[in-house]
Coordinates of C-alpha atoms in Angstrom, one line a residue:
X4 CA 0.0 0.0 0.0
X5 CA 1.1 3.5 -1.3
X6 CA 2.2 5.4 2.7
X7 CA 3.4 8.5 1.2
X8 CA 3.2 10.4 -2.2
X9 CA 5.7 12.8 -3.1
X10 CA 4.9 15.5 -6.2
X11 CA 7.8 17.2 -8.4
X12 CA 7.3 20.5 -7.4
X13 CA 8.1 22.5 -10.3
X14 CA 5.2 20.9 -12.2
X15 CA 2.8 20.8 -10.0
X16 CA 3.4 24.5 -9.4
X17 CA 2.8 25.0 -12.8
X18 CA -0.7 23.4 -12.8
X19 CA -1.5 25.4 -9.2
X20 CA -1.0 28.6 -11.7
X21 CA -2.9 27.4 -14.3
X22 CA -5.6 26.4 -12.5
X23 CA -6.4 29.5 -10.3
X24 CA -6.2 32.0 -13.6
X25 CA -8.7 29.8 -15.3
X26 CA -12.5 31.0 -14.6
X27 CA -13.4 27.5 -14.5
X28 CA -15.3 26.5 -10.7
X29 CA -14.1 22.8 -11.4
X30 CA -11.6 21.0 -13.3
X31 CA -10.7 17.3 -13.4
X32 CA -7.4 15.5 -15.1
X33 CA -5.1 12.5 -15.0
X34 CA -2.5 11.9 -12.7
X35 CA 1.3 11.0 -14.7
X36 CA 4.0 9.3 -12.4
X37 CA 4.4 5.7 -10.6
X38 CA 3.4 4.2 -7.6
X39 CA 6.4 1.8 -6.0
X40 CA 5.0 -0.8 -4.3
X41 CA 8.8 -2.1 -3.3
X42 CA 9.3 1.0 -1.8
X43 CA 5.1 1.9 -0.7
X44 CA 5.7 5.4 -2.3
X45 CA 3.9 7.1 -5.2
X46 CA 5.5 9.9 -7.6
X47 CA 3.5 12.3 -9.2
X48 CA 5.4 14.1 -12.3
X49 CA 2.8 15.5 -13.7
X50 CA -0.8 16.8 -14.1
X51 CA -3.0 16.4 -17.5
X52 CA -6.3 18.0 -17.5
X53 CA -9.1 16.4 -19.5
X54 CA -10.1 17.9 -22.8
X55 CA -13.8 18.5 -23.7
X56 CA -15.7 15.9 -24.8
X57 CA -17.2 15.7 -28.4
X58 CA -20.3 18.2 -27.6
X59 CA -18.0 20.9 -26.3
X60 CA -18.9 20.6 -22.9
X61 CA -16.0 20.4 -20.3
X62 CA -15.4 16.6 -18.5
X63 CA -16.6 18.1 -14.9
X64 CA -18.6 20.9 -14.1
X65 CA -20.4 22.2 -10.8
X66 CA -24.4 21.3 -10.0
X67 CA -25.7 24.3 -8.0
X68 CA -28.6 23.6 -5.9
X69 CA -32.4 24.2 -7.1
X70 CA -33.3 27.4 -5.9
X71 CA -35.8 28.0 -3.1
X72 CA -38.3 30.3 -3.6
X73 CA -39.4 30.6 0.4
X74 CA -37.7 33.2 2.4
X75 CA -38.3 31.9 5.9
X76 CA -34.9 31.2 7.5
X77 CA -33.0 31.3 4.1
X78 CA -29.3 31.2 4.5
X79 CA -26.9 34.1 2.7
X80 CA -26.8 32.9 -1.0
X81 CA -22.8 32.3 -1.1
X82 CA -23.2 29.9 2.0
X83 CA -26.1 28.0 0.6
X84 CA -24.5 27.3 -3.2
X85 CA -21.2 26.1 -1.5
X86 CA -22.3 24.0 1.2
X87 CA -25.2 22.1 -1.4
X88 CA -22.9 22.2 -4.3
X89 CA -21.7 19.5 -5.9
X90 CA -19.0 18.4 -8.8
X91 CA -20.9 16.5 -12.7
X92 CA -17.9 14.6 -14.3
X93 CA -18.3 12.4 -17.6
X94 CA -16.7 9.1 -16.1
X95 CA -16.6 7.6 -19.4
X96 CA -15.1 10.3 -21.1
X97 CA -12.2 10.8 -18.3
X98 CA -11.7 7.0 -18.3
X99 CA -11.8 7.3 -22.2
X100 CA -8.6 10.0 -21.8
X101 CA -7.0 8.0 -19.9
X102 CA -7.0 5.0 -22.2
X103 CA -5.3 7.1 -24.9
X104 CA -2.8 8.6 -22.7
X105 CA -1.5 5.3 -21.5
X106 CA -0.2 4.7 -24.6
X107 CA 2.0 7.0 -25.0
X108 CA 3.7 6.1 -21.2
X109 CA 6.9 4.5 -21.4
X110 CA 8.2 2.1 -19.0
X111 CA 8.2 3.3 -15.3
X112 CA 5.2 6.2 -15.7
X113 CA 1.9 5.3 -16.1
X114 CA -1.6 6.8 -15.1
X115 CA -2.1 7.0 -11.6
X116 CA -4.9 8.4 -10.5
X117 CA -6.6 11.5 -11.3
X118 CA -6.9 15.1 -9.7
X119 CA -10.1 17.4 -9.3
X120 CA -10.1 21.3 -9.0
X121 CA -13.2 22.1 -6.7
X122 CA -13.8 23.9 -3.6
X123 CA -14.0 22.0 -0.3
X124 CA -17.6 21.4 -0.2
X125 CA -18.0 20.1 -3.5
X126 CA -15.6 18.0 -2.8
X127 CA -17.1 16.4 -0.2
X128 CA -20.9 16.1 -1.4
X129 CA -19.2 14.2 -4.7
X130 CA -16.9 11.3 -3.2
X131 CA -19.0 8.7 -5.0
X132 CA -18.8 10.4 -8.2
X133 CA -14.9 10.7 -7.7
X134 CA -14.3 6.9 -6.7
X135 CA -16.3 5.9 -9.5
X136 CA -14.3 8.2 -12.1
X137 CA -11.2 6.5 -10.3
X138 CA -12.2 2.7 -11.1
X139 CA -13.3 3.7 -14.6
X140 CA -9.7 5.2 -15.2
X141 CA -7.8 1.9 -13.4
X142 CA -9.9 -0.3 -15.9
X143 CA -9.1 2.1 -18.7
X144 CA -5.5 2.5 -17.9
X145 CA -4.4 -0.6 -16.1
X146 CA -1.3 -2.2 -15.8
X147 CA -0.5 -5.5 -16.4
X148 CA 1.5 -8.1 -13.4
X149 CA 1.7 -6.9 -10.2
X150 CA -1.1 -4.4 -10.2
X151 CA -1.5 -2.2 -7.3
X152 CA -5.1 -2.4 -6.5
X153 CA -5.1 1.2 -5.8
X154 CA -4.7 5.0 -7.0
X155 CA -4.6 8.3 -6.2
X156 CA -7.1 11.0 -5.8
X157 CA -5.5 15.0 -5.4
X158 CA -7.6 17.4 -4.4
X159 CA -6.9 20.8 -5.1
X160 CA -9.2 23.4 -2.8
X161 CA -9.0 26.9 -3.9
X162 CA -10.5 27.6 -0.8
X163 CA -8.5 28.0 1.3
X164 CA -5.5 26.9 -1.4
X165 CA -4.2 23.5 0.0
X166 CA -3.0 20.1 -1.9
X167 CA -4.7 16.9 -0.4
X168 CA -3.8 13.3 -1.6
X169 CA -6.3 10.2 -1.3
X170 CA -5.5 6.7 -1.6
X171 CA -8.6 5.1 -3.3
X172 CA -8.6 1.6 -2.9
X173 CA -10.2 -0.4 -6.5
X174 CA -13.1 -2.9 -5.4
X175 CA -16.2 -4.6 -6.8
X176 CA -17.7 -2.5 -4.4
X177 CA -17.2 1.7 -4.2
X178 CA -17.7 3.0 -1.2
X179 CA -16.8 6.4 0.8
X180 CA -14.6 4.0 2.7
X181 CA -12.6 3.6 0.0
X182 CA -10.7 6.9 0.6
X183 CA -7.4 6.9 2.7
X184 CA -5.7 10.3 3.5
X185 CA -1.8 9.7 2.6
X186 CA 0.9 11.7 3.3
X187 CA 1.6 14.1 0.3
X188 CA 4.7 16.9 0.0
X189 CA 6.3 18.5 -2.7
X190 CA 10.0 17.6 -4.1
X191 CA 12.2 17.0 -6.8
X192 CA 12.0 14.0 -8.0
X193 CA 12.2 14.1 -12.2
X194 CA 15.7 15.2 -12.0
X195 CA 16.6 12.0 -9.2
X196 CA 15.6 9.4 -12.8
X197 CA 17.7 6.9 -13.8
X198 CA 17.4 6.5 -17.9
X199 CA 17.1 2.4 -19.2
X200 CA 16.9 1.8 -22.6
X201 CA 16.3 -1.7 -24.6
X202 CA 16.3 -2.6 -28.2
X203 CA 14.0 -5.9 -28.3
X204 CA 13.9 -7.9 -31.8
X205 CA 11.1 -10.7 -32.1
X206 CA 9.6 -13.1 -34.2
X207 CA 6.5 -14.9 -33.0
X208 CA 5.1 -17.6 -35.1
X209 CA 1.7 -18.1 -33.9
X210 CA -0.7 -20.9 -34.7
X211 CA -4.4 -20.8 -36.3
X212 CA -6.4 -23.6 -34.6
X213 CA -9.0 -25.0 -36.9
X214 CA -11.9 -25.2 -33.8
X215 CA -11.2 -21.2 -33.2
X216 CA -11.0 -20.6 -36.9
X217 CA -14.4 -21.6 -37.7
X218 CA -16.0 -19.7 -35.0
X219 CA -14.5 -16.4 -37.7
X220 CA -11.8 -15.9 -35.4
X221 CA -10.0 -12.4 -36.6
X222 CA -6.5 -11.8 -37.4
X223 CA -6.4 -9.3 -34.0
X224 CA -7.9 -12.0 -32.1
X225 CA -5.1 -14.6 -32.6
X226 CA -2.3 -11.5 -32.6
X227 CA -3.8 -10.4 -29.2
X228 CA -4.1 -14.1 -27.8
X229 CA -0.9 -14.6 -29.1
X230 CA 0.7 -11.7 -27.2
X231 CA -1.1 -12.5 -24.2
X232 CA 0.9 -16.0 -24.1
X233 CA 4.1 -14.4 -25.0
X234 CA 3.8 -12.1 -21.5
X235 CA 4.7 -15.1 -18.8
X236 CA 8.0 -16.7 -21.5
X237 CA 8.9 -12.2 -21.8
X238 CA 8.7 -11.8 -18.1
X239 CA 10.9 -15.2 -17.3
X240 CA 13.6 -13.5 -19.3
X241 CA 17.2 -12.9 -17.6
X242 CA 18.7 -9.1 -18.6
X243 CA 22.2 -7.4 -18.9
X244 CA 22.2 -3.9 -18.1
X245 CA 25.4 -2.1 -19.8
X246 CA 27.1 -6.2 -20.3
X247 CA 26.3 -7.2 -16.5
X248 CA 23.7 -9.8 -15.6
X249 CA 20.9 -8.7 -13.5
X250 CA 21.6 -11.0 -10.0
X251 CA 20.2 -9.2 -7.1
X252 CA 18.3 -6.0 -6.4
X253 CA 20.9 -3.6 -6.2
X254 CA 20.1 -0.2 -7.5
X255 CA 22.0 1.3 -10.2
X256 CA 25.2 4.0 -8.8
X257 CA 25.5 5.4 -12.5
X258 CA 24.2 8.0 -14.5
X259 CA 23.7 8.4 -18.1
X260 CA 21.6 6.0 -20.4
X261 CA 21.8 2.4 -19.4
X262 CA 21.4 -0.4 -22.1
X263 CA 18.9 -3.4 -21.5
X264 CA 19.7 -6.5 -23.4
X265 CA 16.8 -9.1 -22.7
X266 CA 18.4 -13.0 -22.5
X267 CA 15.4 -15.3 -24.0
X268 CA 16.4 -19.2 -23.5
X269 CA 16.4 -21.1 -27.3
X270 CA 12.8 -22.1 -28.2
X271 CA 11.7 -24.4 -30.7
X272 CA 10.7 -23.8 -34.3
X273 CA 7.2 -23.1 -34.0
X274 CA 6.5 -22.8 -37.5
X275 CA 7.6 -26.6 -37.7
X276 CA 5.9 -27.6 -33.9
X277 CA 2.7 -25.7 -35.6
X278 CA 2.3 -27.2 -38.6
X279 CA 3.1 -30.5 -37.3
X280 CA -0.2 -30.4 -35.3
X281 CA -3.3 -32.1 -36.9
X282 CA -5.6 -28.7 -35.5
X283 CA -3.4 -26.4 -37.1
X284 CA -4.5 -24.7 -40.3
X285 CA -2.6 -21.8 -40.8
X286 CA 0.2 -19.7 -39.6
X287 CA 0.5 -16.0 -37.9
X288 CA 4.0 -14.6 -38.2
X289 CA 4.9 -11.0 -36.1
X290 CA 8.0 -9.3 -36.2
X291 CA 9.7 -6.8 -35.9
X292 CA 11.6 -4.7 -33.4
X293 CA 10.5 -2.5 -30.5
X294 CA 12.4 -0.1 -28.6
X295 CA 11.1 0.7 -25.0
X296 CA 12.4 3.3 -22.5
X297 CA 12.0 3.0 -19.1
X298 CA 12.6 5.6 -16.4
X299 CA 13.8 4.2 -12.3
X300 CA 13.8 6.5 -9.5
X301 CA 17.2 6.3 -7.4
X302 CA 16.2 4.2 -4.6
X303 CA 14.2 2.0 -6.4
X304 CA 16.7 -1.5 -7.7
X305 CA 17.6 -1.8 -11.4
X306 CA 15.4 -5.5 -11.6
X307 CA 12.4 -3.0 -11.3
X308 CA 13.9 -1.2 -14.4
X309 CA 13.7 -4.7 -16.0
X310 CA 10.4 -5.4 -14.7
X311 CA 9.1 -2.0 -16.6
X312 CA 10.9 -2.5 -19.1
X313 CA 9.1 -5.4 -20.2
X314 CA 5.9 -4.4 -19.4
X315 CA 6.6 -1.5 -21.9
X316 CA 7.3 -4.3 -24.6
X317 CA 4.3 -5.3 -24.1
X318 CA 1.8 -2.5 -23.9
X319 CA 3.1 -1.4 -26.8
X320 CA 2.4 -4.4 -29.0
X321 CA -1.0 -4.0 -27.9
X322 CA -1.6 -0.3 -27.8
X323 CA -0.6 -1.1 -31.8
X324 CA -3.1 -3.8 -32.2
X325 CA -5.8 -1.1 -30.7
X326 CA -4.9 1.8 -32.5
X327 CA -5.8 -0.4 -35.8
X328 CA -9.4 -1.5 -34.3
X329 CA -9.6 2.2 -33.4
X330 CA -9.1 3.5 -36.7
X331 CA -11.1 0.6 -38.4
X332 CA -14.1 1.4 -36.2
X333 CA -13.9 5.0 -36.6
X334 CA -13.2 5.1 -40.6
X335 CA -15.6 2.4 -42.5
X336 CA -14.0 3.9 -45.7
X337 CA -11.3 2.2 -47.7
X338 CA -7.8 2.9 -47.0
X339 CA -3.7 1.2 -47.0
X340 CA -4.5 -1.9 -45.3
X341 CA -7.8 -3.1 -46.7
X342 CA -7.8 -6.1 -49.4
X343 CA -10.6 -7.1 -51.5
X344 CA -12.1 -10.5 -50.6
X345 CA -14.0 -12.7 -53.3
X346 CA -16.7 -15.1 -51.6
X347 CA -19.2 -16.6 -53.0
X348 CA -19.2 -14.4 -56.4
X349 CA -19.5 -11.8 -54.0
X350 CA -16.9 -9.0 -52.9
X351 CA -16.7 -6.6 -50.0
X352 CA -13.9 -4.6 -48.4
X353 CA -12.7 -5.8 -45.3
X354 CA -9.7 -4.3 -43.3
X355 CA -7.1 -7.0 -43.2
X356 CA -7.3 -6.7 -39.7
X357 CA -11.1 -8.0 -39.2
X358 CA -10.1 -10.5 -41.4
X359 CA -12.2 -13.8 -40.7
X360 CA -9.2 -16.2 -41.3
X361 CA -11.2 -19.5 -42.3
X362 CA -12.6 -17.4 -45.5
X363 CA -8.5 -16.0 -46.4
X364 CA -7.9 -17.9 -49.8
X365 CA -4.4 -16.0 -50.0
X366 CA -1.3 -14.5 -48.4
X367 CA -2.0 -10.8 -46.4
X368 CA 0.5 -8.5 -44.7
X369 CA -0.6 -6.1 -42.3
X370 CA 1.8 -2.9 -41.2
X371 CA 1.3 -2.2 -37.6
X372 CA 2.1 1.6 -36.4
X373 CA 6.1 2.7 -35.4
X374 CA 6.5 4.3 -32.1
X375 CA 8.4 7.7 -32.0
X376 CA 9.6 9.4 -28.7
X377 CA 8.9 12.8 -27.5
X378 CA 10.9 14.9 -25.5
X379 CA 9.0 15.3 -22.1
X380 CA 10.0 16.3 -18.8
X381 CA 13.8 16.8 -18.0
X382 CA 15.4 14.2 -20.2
X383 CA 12.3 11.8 -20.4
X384 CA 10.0 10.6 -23.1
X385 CA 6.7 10.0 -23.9
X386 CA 5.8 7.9 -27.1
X387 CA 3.3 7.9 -29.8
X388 CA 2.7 5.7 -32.8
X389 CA 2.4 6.6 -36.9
X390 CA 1.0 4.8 -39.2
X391 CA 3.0 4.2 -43.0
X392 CA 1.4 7.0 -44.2
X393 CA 1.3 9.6 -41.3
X394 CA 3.9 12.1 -41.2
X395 CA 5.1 14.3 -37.3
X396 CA 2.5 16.3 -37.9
X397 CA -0.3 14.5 -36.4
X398 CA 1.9 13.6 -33.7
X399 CA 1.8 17.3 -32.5
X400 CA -2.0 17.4 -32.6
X401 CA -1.6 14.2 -30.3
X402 CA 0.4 16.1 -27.8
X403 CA -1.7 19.6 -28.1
X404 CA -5.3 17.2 -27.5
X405 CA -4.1 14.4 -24.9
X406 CA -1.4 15.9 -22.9
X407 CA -2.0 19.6 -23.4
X408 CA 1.8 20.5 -24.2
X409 CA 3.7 21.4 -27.8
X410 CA 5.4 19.4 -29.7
X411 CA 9.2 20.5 -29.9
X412 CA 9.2 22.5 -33.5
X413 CA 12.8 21.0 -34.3
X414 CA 12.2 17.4 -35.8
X415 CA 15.5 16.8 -34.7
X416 CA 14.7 16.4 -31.5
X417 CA 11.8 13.5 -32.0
X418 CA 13.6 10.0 -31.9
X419 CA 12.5 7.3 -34.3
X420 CA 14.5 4.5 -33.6
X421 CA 12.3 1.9 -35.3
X422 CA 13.1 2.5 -38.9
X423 CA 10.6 -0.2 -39.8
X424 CA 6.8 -1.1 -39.1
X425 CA 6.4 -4.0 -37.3
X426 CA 4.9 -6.7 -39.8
X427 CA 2.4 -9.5 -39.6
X428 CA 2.1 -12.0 -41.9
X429 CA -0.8 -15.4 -42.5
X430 CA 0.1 -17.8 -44.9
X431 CA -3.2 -18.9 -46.2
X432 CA -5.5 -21.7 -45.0
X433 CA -5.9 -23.0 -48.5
X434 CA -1.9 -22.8 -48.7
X435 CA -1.7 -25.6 -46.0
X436 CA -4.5 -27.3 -46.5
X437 CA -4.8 -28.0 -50.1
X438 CA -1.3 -29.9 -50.9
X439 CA -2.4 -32.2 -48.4
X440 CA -6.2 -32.7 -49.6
X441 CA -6.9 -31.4 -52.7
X442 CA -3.4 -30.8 -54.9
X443 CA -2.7 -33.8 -57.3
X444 CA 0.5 -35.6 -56.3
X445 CA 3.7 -35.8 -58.4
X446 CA 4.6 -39.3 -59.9
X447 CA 7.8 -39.4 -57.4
X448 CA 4.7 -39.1 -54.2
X449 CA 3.3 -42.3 -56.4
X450 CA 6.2 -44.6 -56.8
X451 CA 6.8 -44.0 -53.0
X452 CA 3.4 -44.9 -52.0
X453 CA 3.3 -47.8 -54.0
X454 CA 6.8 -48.9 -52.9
X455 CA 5.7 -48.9 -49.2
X456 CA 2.7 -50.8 -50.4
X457 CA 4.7 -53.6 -52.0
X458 CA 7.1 -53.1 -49.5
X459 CA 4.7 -53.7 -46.6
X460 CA 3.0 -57.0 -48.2
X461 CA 6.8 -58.7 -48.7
X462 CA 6.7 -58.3 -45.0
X463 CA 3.6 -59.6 -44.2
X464 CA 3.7 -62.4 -46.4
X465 CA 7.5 -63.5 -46.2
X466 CA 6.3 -65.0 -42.2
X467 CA 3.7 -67.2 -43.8
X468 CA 6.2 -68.3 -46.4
X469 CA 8.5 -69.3 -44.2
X470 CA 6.4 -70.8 -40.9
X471 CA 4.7 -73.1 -44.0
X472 CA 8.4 -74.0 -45.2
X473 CA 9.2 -75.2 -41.8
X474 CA 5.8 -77.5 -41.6
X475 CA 6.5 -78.8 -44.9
X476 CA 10.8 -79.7 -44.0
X477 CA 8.6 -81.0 -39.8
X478 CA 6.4 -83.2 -42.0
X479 CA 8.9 -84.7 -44.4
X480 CA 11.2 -85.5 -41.7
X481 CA 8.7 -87.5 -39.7
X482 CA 7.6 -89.1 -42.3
X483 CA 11.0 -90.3 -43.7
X484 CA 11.9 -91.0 -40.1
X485 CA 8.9 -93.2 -40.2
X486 CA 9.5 -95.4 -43.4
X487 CA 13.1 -96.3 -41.9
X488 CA 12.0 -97.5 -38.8
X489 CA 9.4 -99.9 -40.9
X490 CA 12.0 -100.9 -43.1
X491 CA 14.0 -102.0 -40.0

């Protein structure tokens, strides 16, 4: 359990300054840092306010009391609205935020929490409301092994100005309960980071089962399924930080980037274990190379670096896999990655993505998005993902919309250390299937068969040959053995 939570105090003193020369009575937003549970701390970097939603209308807002007409014992009219007041926030559209922020976290900060702007009494009357928002932005934004089930809740009061931290505990149940004051102060803590950096190449060959396949499994169904296997072999994997083997949790003395090699033990050929299998009807292939960054605070040990380092492998091989079944379910249209499929003399455009893989009569490829880094806060990164045919410039409407900063003008500055798109490749069920079923065999495949045909009746019958021989030589011997004895 989180004890203490300490905030860097040059950021947080920014959003203090923001917040009280904005007219707004109420704001809400996500909380960016990390909560240690080796070391039952939580670091808050920095605050994100949520945009407005899709009408225009901000994510929280204040509900004044209904006004009473009766003037018997009425109370002064700045006493009544803040004492009944209370806060309005779109849970799913804060939880929706958060979703798409999480994605561009690199190892080591994630979304922890959120924070509301209100006065003290709204505050108060709203605590249901605030939990609620809470959960909804754990499910949106949650991490992967080792989950703290809990996160933060900052309260900001403009009045009187003070900084109060929450711990909200995630249950099935959300109660007012669920709140525990922490400990919360101000330091520095972005400048105390310790900077790891891997380089991970893959290759996953991933089996289509012929049961799942005709239930019109998807092409992201077995990727995702896939993935979700590959996290328990990633996370058994040893790592060398700068050439030394990770032994002990000893926390790292140097400064400077680090480099994270991950040690994988040999595996089989899965193409040839797959195809082998009398259930396997096709084959998934996904490489490519991903380059993670992940940031350790100074008391924390370097195995923790490790331990974010692969989770940061992973979250981004799936925030890919989303960001296609985003973009399909928002544009219906055609575009790079949609093939035309003949069925039944008739065709429609699918994206190769929702491909139903029983109906594939040929190979597909599928580019998934490259991650780029963006220069963040004192020497860290935040990511974000292009597509083939997107250029920086939509990157810097990402970071105006989700994260509310600017884009550094100098490209320069923007790392793009994947040069290529990850790629994912199905060899075709017909492909497999048909030379084993349908494809006429070659005269060589003939003789063979009929060799091992000839070749398996020699042996059965050249037993019976030779069990009769030995009757024959039993029966001539008696009965010359028995004609001499008459004779004598």
């Amino acid at each position: 359990m989180v004890k203490a939570v300490v905030g860097e105090e040059s950021q947080l003193q920014l959003a203090e300054d923001r917040l009280s020369q904005s007219s707004a009575p109420a704001q809400v937003g996500l909380v960016l840092g990390k909560l240690s549970s080796c070391l039952d701390r939580g670091f808050v970097y920095d605050l994100v306010p949520t945009p407005q939603n899709d009408a225009g209308q901000p994510a929280c807002s204040v509900l004044e009391p209904a006004k009473d007409t009766r003037k018997k014992g009425s109370k002064p009219k700045s006493q009544t609205s803040d004492s009944s007041s209370s806060l309005v926030i779109d849970k799913d559209w804060v939880a929706e935020h958060a979703r798409q922020v999480s994605r561009m976290m690199v190892g080591g900060i994630r979304v922890v929490g959120i924070y509301v702007w209100a006065s003290e009494a709204a505050f108060k009357n709203s605590t249901m409301v605030l939990c609620q928002t809470v959960k909804g932005v754990s499910e949106a934004a949650s991490l992967l092994e080792d989950d703290l089930d809990e996160r933060l809740l900052i309260h900001i009061c403009y009045s009187p100005r003070r900084w109060t931290c929450r711990n909200c505990t995630l249950s099935s149940n959300i109660t007012s309960s669920s709140l525990r004051p922490c400990d919360f102060k101000m330091g520095r803590v972005l400048t105390s980071l310790q900077t790891f950096k891997c380089f991970y190449n893959f290759d996953l060959r991933l089996p289509i089962y012929q049961e799942k396949a005709l239930k019109s499994e998807t092409l992201v169904g077995v990727l995702r399924n896939g993935i979700s296997n590959y996290v328990k072999e990633l996370q058994g994997a040893k790592a060398m930080i700068d050439g030394n083997l990770v032994v002990n949790d000893e926390t790292c003395t140097t400064d400077g980037m680090h480099e994270v090699e991950l040690l994988l033990p040999f595996m089989k050929d899965m193409y040839i274990e797959a195809c082998s299998q009398k259930d396997v009807v096709g084959i998934v292939s996904f490489t490519g190379s991903v380059c993670s960054f992940s940031f350790l605070n100074s008391k924390e040990p370097v195995s923790q670096a490790v331990a974010d380092i692969k989770d940061d492998i992973i979250r981004s091989l799936l925030s890919r896999l989303d960001i296609i079944c985003d973009e399909v379910d928002e544009d219906a249209g055609p575009n790079d990655d949609v093939i035309k499929e003949t069925r039944n003399d008739s065709s429609s455009e699918k994206p190769v993505s929702q491909l139903v893989l029983h109906s594939l009569r040929k190979n597909c490829n599928l580019s998934l998005p490259r991650r780029v880094f963006v220069p963040w806060l004192s020497g860290t990164f935040i990511s974000d993902y292009l597509q083939p045919s997107e250029t920086l410039e939509v990157l810097k409407d990402h970071c105006i919309e989700l994260m509310s900063m600017e884009a550094p003008e100098d490209a320069s500055k923007i790392l793009e250390p994947e040069e290529e798109s990850l790629r994912v490749t199905t060899t075709s069920f017909w492909d497999v299937v048909l030379p084993y079923c349908s494809t006429p065999r070659s005269s060589q495949e003939k003789n063979r068969e009929i060799t091992g045909k000839v070749t398996s009746l020699k042996t059965i019958k050249s037993p019976n040959v030779n069990f009769i021989a030995a009757i024959v030589i039993l029966l001539l011997s008696v009965l010359v053995g028995y004609i001499f004895v008459r004779k004598s």
